[in-house]
Tab-separated table of C-alpha atoms in Angstrom:
chain	number	residue	atom	x	y	z
S	1	MET	CA	-28.707	44.394	-8.345
S	2	ALA	CA	-27.942	44.766	-4.645
S	3	ASP	CA	-25.611	47.487	-3.439
S	4	ILE	CA	-22.841	45.545	-1.702
S	5	SER	CA	-20.918	47.393	1.016
S	6	ALA	CA	-17.292	46.845	1.935
S	7	LYS	CA	-18.444	45.763	5.411
S	8	GLU	CA	-20.548	42.966	3.926
S	9	VAL	CA	-17.643	41.822	1.789
S	10	MET	CA	-15.310	41.802	4.790
S	11	GLU	CA	-17.808	39.823	6.857
S	12	LEU	CA	-18.152	37.172	4.135
S	13	ARG	CA	-14.377	37.031	3.821
S	14	ARG	CA	-14.109	36.465	7.568
S	15	LYS	CA	-16.586	33.599	7.378
S	16	THR	CA	-15.135	31.874	4.324
S	17	GLY	CA	-11.495	32.928	4.053
S	18	CYS	CA	-11.954	33.649	0.349
S	19	GLY	CA	-10.500	36.675	-1.421
S	20	MET	CA	-12.175	40.093	-1.405
S	21	MET	CA	-13.046	40.026	-5.099
S	22	GLU	CA	-14.456	36.501	-4.883
S	23	CYS	CA	-16.611	37.494	-1.902
S	24	LYS	CA	-17.913	40.575	-3.641
S	25	LYS	CA	-18.761	38.562	-6.752
S	26	ALA	CA	-20.538	35.937	-4.639
S	27	LEU	CA	-22.628	38.596	-2.878
S	28	LEU	CA	-23.533	40.182	-6.185
S	29	GLU	CA	-24.529	36.803	-7.617
S	30	SER	CA	-26.716	36.097	-4.571
S	31	ASN	CA	-28.204	39.612	-4.489
S	32	GLY	CA	-26.674	40.273	-1.081
S	33	ASP	CA	-27.829	37.027	0.572
S	34	VAL	CA	-24.978	35.747	2.742
S	35	ASP	CA	-26.070	32.097	2.788
S	36	GLY	CA	-26.502	32.193	-0.976
S	37	ALA	CA	-23.043	33.745	-1.329
S	38	ILE	CA	-21.489	31.005	0.800
S	39	GLU	CA	-23.211	28.359	-1.334
S	40	TYR	CA	-21.916	30.103	-4.467
S	41	LEU	CA	-18.359	30.072	-3.120
S	42	ARG	CA	-18.615	26.389	-2.174
S	43	LYS	CA	-19.797	25.487	-5.672
S	44	ALA	CA	-17.021	27.601	-7.172
S	45	GLY	CA	-14.517	25.759	-4.995
S	46	MET	CA	-15.833	22.387	-6.151
S	47	ALA	CA	-15.586	23.497	-9.776
S	48	LYS	CA	-11.985	24.596	-9.269
S	49	ALA	CA	-11.181	21.332	-7.512
S	50	GLN	CA	-12.572	19.326	-10.413
S	51	LYS	CA	-10.610	21.425	-12.918
S	52	ARG	CA	-7.350	20.877	-11.024
S	53	ALA	CA	-7.951	17.222	-10.147
S	54	GLY	CA	-5.487	15.913	-12.731
S	55	ARG	CA	-2.549	18.013	-11.579
S	56	ALA	CA	0.228	16.207	-9.713
S	57	VAL	CA	0.450	16.533	-5.941
S	58	ASN	CA	3.727	15.386	-4.369
S	59	GLN	CA	4.372	18.043	-1.737
S	60	GLY	CA	2.562	18.259	1.551
S	61	LYS	CA	2.490	18.039	5.324
S	62	TRP	CA	1.796	15.670	8.176
S	63	GLY	CA	-0.931	16.269	10.707
S	64	VAL	CA	-0.776	14.572	14.105
S	65	ALA	CA	-3.363	14.586	16.879
S	66	ALA	CA	-3.125	12.705	20.168
S	67	ALA	CA	-5.333	12.102	23.185
S	68	GLY	CA	-4.838	9.501	25.895
S	69	ASN	CA	-3.624	6.276	24.302
S	70	SER	CA	-4.740	7.275	20.786
S	71	VAL	CA	-2.844	8.993	17.963
S	72	ALA	CA	-3.971	9.966	14.467
S	73	LEU	CA	-1.479	10.551	11.648
S	74	VAL	CA	-2.613	12.168	8.384
S	75	GLU	CA	-0.800	12.923	5.124
S	76	ALA	CA	-2.198	15.744	2.979
S	77	LEU	CA	-0.689	16.621	-0.395
S	78	CYS	CA	-0.538	19.711	-2.576
S	79	GLU	CA	1.351	20.829	-5.682
S	80	THR	CA	4.103	23.050	-4.258
S	81	ASP	CA	6.202	23.306	-1.102
S	82	PHE	CA	5.189	26.976	-0.904
S	83	VAL	CA	1.530	26.064	-0.369
S	84	ALA	CA	2.541	23.228	1.973
S	85	GLY	CA	4.105	25.875	4.209
S	86	THR	CA	1.103	28.204	4.327
S	87	ALA	CA	-0.911	28.673	7.492
S	88	GLU	CA	-4.122	27.706	5.672
S	89	PHE	CA	-2.784	24.362	4.492
S	90	LYS	CA	-1.218	23.544	7.863
S	91	ALA	CA	-4.502	24.372	9.599
S	92	PHE	CA	-6.403	22.118	7.201
S	93	VAL	CA	-4.038	19.189	7.819
S	94	GLN	CA	-4.326	19.631	11.580
S	95	GLN	CA	-8.117	19.818	11.294
S	96	ALA	CA	-8.021	16.543	9.356
S	97	ALA	CA	-5.863	14.919	12.050
S	98	GLN	CA	-8.286	15.990	14.779
S	99	LYS	CA	-11.158	14.595	12.733
S	100	ALA	CA	-9.363	11.262	12.300
S	101	LEU	CA	-8.669	11.124	16.030
S	102	SER	CA	-12.401	11.423	16.752
S	103	TYR	CA	-13.260	8.214	14.880
S	104	GLU	CA	-14.164	5.058	16.764
S	105	ALA	CA	-12.518	3.029	14.002
S	106	GLU	CA	-9.006	1.661	14.510
S	107	GLY	CA	-6.334	1.443	11.809
S	108	ASP	CA	-6.598	2.853	8.287
S	109	VAL	CA	-9.251	5.582	8.274
S	110	SER	CA	-8.247	7.154	4.943
S	111	ALA	CA	-11.518	6.541	3.086
S	112	GLN	CA	-13.707	7.876	5.881
S	113	LEU	CA	-11.548	10.954	6.355
S	114	VAL	CA	-11.456	11.760	2.627
S	115	ALA	CA	-15.263	11.627	2.510
S	116	ASP	CA	-15.731	13.709	5.647
S	117	MET	CA	-13.213	16.387	4.628
S	118	GLU	CA	-14.274	16.667	0.987
S	119	ALA	CA	-16.166	19.965	1.329
S	120	ASP	CA	-13.381	21.614	3.342
S	121	LEU	CA	-10.790	20.360	0.871
S	122	HIS	CA	-12.673	21.748	-2.116
S	123	ALA	CA	-13.117	25.081	-0.360
S	124	LEU	CA	-9.366	25.288	0.270
S	125	ILE	CA	-8.582	24.355	-3.331
S	126	GLY	CA	-10.923	27.089	-4.487
S	127	LYS	CA	-9.259	29.604	-2.201
S	128	ILE	CA	-5.600	28.744	-2.850
S	129	GLY	CA	-5.808	27.526	-6.442
S	130	GLU	CA	-3.783	24.308	-6.205
S	131	ASN	CA	-4.835	20.695	-6.416
S	132	MET	CA	-4.766	18.969	-3.019
S	133	SER	CA	-5.685	15.631	-1.506
S	134	ILE	CA	-5.733	13.613	1.682
S	135	ARG	CA	-3.672	10.588	0.811
S	136	ARG	CA	-3.261	8.513	3.978
S	137	ALA	CA	-4.639	8.487	7.486
S	138	VAL	CA	-4.354	6.083	10.416
S	139	LYS	CA	-5.843	6.224	13.885
S	140	TRP	CA	-4.247	3.905	16.431
S	141	THR	CA	-5.179	3.184	20.018
S	142	ALA	CA	-2.556	1.410	22.106
S	143	ALA	CA	-3.533	-1.843	23.770
S	144	ASP	CA	-3.590	-2.079	27.575
S	145	GLY	CA	-0.116	-1.303	28.871
S	146	GLY	CA	1.104	-0.204	25.465
S	147	LYS	CA	2.369	3.196	24.425
S	148	LEU	CA	2.334	5.103	21.154
S	149	ALA	CA	5.196	7.297	20.011
S	150	TYR	CA	5.616	9.369	16.876
S	151	TYR	CA	8.390	11.336	15.231
S	152	LEU	CA	8.136	13.971	12.503
S	153	HIS	CA	11.400	14.698	10.692
S	154	THR	CA	11.877	18.329	9.703
S	155	ALA	CA	14.785	18.217	7.230
S	156	GLN	CA	12.885	15.703	5.085
S	157	PRO	CA	9.142	15.129	5.537
S	158	TYR	CA	9.246	11.679	7.151
S	159	ALA	CA	6.723	10.583	9.766
S	160	THR	CA	6.864	7.540	12.019
S	161	LEU	CA	4.217	6.113	14.326
S	162	VAL	CA	5.018	3.111	16.531
S	163	GLU	CA	3.246	1.096	19.227
S	164	VAL	CA	5.448	-0.323	21.977
S	165	ALA	CA	4.866	-2.466	25.062
S	166	GLY	CA	7.231	-2.951	27.968
S	167	THR	CA	8.302	0.642	28.598
S	168	ASP	CA	6.842	4.045	29.396
S	169	ASP	CA	10.193	5.860	29.235
S	170	PRO	CA	9.556	8.932	27.026
S	171	ALA	CA	13.208	9.138	25.957
S	172	LEU	CA	13.336	5.494	24.881
S	173	LEU	CA	9.987	5.736	23.082
S	174	ASN	CA	11.199	8.806	21.209
S	175	ASN	CA	14.459	7.070	20.281
S	176	ILE	CA	12.601	4.038	18.949
S	177	ALA	CA	10.502	6.284	16.691
S	178	LEU	CA	13.644	8.176	15.638
S	179	HIS	CA	15.473	4.888	15.024
S	180	ILE	CA	12.694	3.661	12.711
S	181	THR	CA	12.782	6.941	10.811
S	182	ALA	CA	16.547	6.792	10.327
S	183	SER	CA	16.958	3.052	9.672
S	184	ASN	CA	13.844	2.230	7.618
S	185	PRO	CA	13.228	-1.363	8.784
S	186	THR	CA	10.979	-3.689	6.819
S	187	TYR	CA	10.109	-6.064	9.666
S	188	ILE	CA	10.050	-5.861	13.467
S	189	SER	CA	12.129	-9.010	14.113
S	190	SER	CA	13.452	-12.059	12.289
S	191	LYS	CA	10.332	-13.957	13.434
S	192	ASP	CA	8.255	-11.699	11.169
S	193	VAL	CA	10.294	-12.358	8.015
S	194	PRO	CA	8.336	-14.581	5.586
S	195	ALA	CA	9.668	-18.095	5.041
S	196	SER	CA	9.739	-17.488	1.277
S	197	PHE	CA	12.059	-14.507	1.785
S	198	ILE	CA	14.396	-16.553	4.002
S	199	GLU	CA	14.489	-19.429	1.519
S	200	LYS	CA	15.357	-17.058	-1.323
S	201	GLU	CA	18.133	-15.445	0.714
S	202	ARG	CA	19.593	-18.881	1.504
S	203	GLU	CA	19.442	-19.784	-2.170
S	204	ILE	CA	21.267	-16.602	-3.174
S	205	ALA	CA	23.937	-17.045	-0.493
S	206	ALA	CA	24.481	-20.726	-1.367
S	207	ALA	CA	25.121	-19.805	-5.008
S	208	ASP	CA	28.432	-18.167	-4.024
S	209	PRO	CA	31.160	-20.111	-5.896
S	210	LYS	CA	33.438	-19.830	-2.850
S	211	LEU	CA	31.051	-22.007	-0.849
S	212	GLN	CA	30.932	-24.893	-3.278
S	213	GLY	CA	32.256	-28.106	-1.800
S	214	LYS	CA	32.045	-26.951	1.814
S	215	PRO	CA	31.041	-29.601	4.369
S	216	GLU	CA	27.300	-29.521	5.122
S	217	LYS	CA	27.652	-28.351	8.727
S	218	VAL	CA	30.156	-25.657	7.788
S	219	LEU	CA	27.946	-24.479	4.935
S	220	ALA	CA	24.899	-24.331	7.230
S	221	GLY	CA	26.791	-22.130	9.688
S	222	ILE	CA	28.018	-19.798	6.940
S	223	LEU	CA	24.538	-19.469	5.451
S	224	GLN	CA	23.021	-18.709	8.870
S	225	GLY	CA	25.669	-16.040	9.403
S	226	LYS	CA	24.804	-14.436	6.074
S	227	LEU	CA	21.113	-14.617	6.948
S	228	ASN	CA	21.719	-12.987	10.331
S	229	LYS	CA	23.562	-10.173	8.559
S	230	ARG	CA	20.556	-9.722	6.288
S	231	PHE	CA	18.269	-9.582	9.332
S	232	SER	CA	20.447	-6.797	10.748
S	233	GLU	CA	19.664	-4.764	7.637
S	234	ILE	CA	15.883	-5.211	7.539
S	235	CYS	CA	14.683	-6.071	11.080
S	236	LEU	CA	14.092	-3.296	13.595
S	237	MET	CA	15.163	-5.269	16.673
S	238	ASP	CA	18.379	-6.500	15.026
S	239	MET	CA	19.565	-3.280	13.355
S	240	PRO	CA	22.493	-1.276	14.740
S	241	TRP	CA	20.934	0.936	17.437
S	242	ILE	CA	20.701	4.636	16.680
S	243	ASP	CA	22.611	5.637	19.830
S	244	ASP	CA	25.290	2.944	19.513
S	245	GLU	CA	25.917	1.079	16.266
S	246	HIS	CA	27.674	-1.710	18.180
S	247	THR	CA	24.443	-2.861	19.837
S	248	THR	CA	20.751	-3.339	18.967
S	249	LEU	CA	17.361	-2.407	20.376
S	250	ALA	CA	16.884	-6.048	21.399
S	251	LYS	CA	19.991	-5.780	23.602
S	252	VAL	CA	19.427	-2.205	24.816
S	253	ALA	CA	15.850	-2.889	25.934
S	254	PRO	CA	15.228	-6.663	26.058
S	255	GLY	CA	11.851	-6.150	27.753
S	256	VAL	CA	10.508	-3.954	24.956
S	257	VAL	CA	8.091	-5.388	22.418
S	258	VAL	CA	7.368	-3.391	19.261
S	259	LYS	CA	3.793	-4.151	18.209
S	260	ARG	CA	3.567	-2.256	14.917
S	261	PHE	CA	4.928	0.763	13.104
S	262	VAL	CA	4.510	2.885	9.988
S	263	ARG	CA	7.207	5.029	8.387
S	264	TRP	CA	5.995	7.357	5.649
S	265	LEU	CA	7.565	9.986	3.409
S	266	VAL	CA	5.359	12.764	2.077
S	267	GLY	CA	4.597	12.134	-1.581
S	268	GLU	CA	6.511	8.852	-1.826
S	269	GLU	CA	5.722	6.839	-4.932
S	270	VAL	CA	3.599	9.704	-6.223
S	271	GLY	CA	4.269	10.462	-9.880
S	272	ALA	CA	5.381	13.968	-10.776
């Protein structure tokens, strides 16, 4: 059996980030061969990852990377908020975001990122001892003249990414992202609301006993009013504006066109 020095253990720890005892064991198993020890640690990490794969992950962090007109947003999950706050986990999430940003693909890049980061993920699971996963990842590139803005909420782990045309004002772009985070719209404008949804809302409103017997024109006006109120609850452009609840984004910035947005909460709809 090889005589393993403390210096060799420290060097392997520097290369892998694993604990001192794990590094020493790996060097002993590989008879002092560093490459063999690294392979041993990687296999050990994969074994630990498989063992912990069934454990719930509903804590985590966002990773964001940006360059030019492109932004990547990544959600990585773990078991506890303690691990989510560690430097190792944060570094992993940021590494994943940078990887996603490098892709030529546009849109949902979750599957590709999960495959590409699998070895690093298993190594981190082996080191920290918690189950982890990359759950979601998007990489967007703004169209000509468009701008991307994002907002990460600190009190609660919300993340918003939005593409906007018609403005390059950093303050307005930031407020639009903040507005989406705070207001949680379902659609961009009333034009995007499905006809089936509108028909159902009209049906529900018309069932009000107080409206029975109203003249057709009067009833149509009342129903449209109720529908407009519903739009103000679910449509980004028609919602009360974050800086002034008496107006809307459509009125504050009539030249602005919101192309798309995502608003995510870490661990949402993930079973405990």
